[in-house]
């Protein structure tokens, strides 16, 4: 028997169909072990020795591999054809060797596509494990570990609120923060454009003023309204004749097939996919044999694929759409290895595959790959120049017509937002036929005001593109890098654009001030080049680590020895221009707006950085770190709103660690209320403060129970309460406006489930595609007792140590398969659950609460069933 190891069960199932009965294919479900998340897992003093730990959820699968390996005559390691795939094979081999289950014959096989022809050919050409690739993996893994586990403790102690730093993620974060700084520092500049609407032969077209008073105009030449109006008047009063008609043929060539990064960029532009979602879908398509391997920076296709693409083009179009010779591409990306083919379909005759997002991504890959081998597009561009009688003023009109579409018949690449936001000539239209001496009719003249625009915020597509241009990171790591920044709340995404959060700006400032070398773009790109040298056998991995550690460790020790106050003081100076921008009236931006005496400066608190007055505790003015230049209540500092109309007590607005709130009174007897974000007009007034401090509001007595119904605002938002039952309200206004009839209806709806099940079904936390066995769509859901994954038939709760956002496709399949293998709980088992052992059973009951068996256990266990409403009460 020959044992084949791959990463995923979907890949295993596909490959096993192509091999004979003598082959058994098992999945490792990704990496089987990793460095333990604790100090000492990498020991620089012992020549960078590493400790490896088996993933807790992989023990069962490793045992299955071990048991079959003992019976196998040959072990074939057929994991993905890249560094990570080589590492997985190495880990499996090491584990089997330790367990004395390693067959004598061990071979490594790689293939770029999962088709029968490719797999069977690969099996006939095995090789040994590539030690250079393994060394590159060890170097990268140790480097990232040493960077994170050395720097993170420094952050925890010296920078409150910081969670972690990473070698690549910190540089990506710096790019986002620097773009934010550019946008904030940008000062818009006014400019005007003048355009005439002309008509020739019944066809209207637009001509722009490009020369005024004998001077050629650039974008900012007409800088103010007065000049623009004079230019407009000159065009209105002038008689413009056609002086020159220039027709110039041009050619547009197709783009190469997708690499990992260009696929992520284009899927973001055209399909709205995040980088992580794109890679998940591409992984599924690869494992199903629809496309080639999706982690690559190569732009070439296999000669046989090029021939297949050319044949498909001929079949669909004509010979005119096929160039005389196949197109050859070379990558422009920095540090590109081009170890694999570009991403392409495995069968060019299939223009459709799958459904939903899989079908959309496959179509994108198919179109791009097919277009890459098509003929160029022939375009005719026409430029018409018109001058007035004085020769001092000139208009220009441009247009184009596609004479032969070529590759444009299939595909046109998307474009990122223009950085300068300029209004250029629109040359996409068709101009009427004109000759020298023609005088088109003037229909109207417009002068338009514009303002220069700041550079656009990064989208996932443009950020990935910038990282690739700088040579930072590798294409396969971009998706996970960006996801970490979101998970750590260093950035937020609004309308597909990145915004730096307060914690992200502070972390970047800290690293720029104390670790400038390690967030420098050149250093990080240079490190990538050295890691590539290791994978190419040109550098020793331990020497690379030694060079890094020799400088990095003393620097981190030096910062660790600094007092937190010293760090804060240095950051206060470093961020001075951002935190205390110059005032328009020339006054001191650091002068406390409350006491008019103290000096404002950056302070570090338990929950993060903030700005405070030097006269504390006499002056308690504070404002958030992310509110540069704000004063008084706008800064969410202390402020007196007025006196309560009934009690006469002062109501003050304060800033707390959980956000702004209002307070009336002092000490234990003080009444407090958080300030909702959805107040009318977004403004807190004394009237609103009085109403908020008067909560909960009693609506009246329930007509059936006689018990009071109240409305209030809690930790999870506005709600109704009645006799231990709760119902959510949509906003703050409903707390004060909901009447008896509406309240009774909302409580009844909540008691009947409140649509919770429908809402959960409609909003999965994540989707993974069809289950390889059941075929059901796998979804990650938020359950009452915690997150779980389901294929529509089997529900499997996530382990307590597994974060929902980290769940992979392979892990989802394992959890569902393991839960399905257990089968439904037996009736006898439910009856045997003794009441006296109920407390010990609580964790188990909670763990399987999303499964089928747990739902049936509830009636048999009466004591836990009584507690269920209490849990609902907390959740509501």
Coordinates of C-alpha atoms in Angstrom, one line a residue, residues 102 110 127 156 176 202 205 315 407 550 595 622:
X102 CA 8.3 6.3 8.8
X110 CA 4.4 18.3 -6.4
X127 CA 12.0 14.0 -5.7
X156 CA 2.4 45.7 26.9
X176 CA -2.0 53.1 6.3
X202 CA -25.7 67.2 -35.6
X205 CA -19.0 67.2 -28.2
X315 CA -13.1 28.4 -31.5
X407 CA -8.6 41.1 -26.1
X550 CA 22.5 40.7 17.2
X595 CA -8.0 76.4 33.4
X622 CA -8.8 65.4 29.4

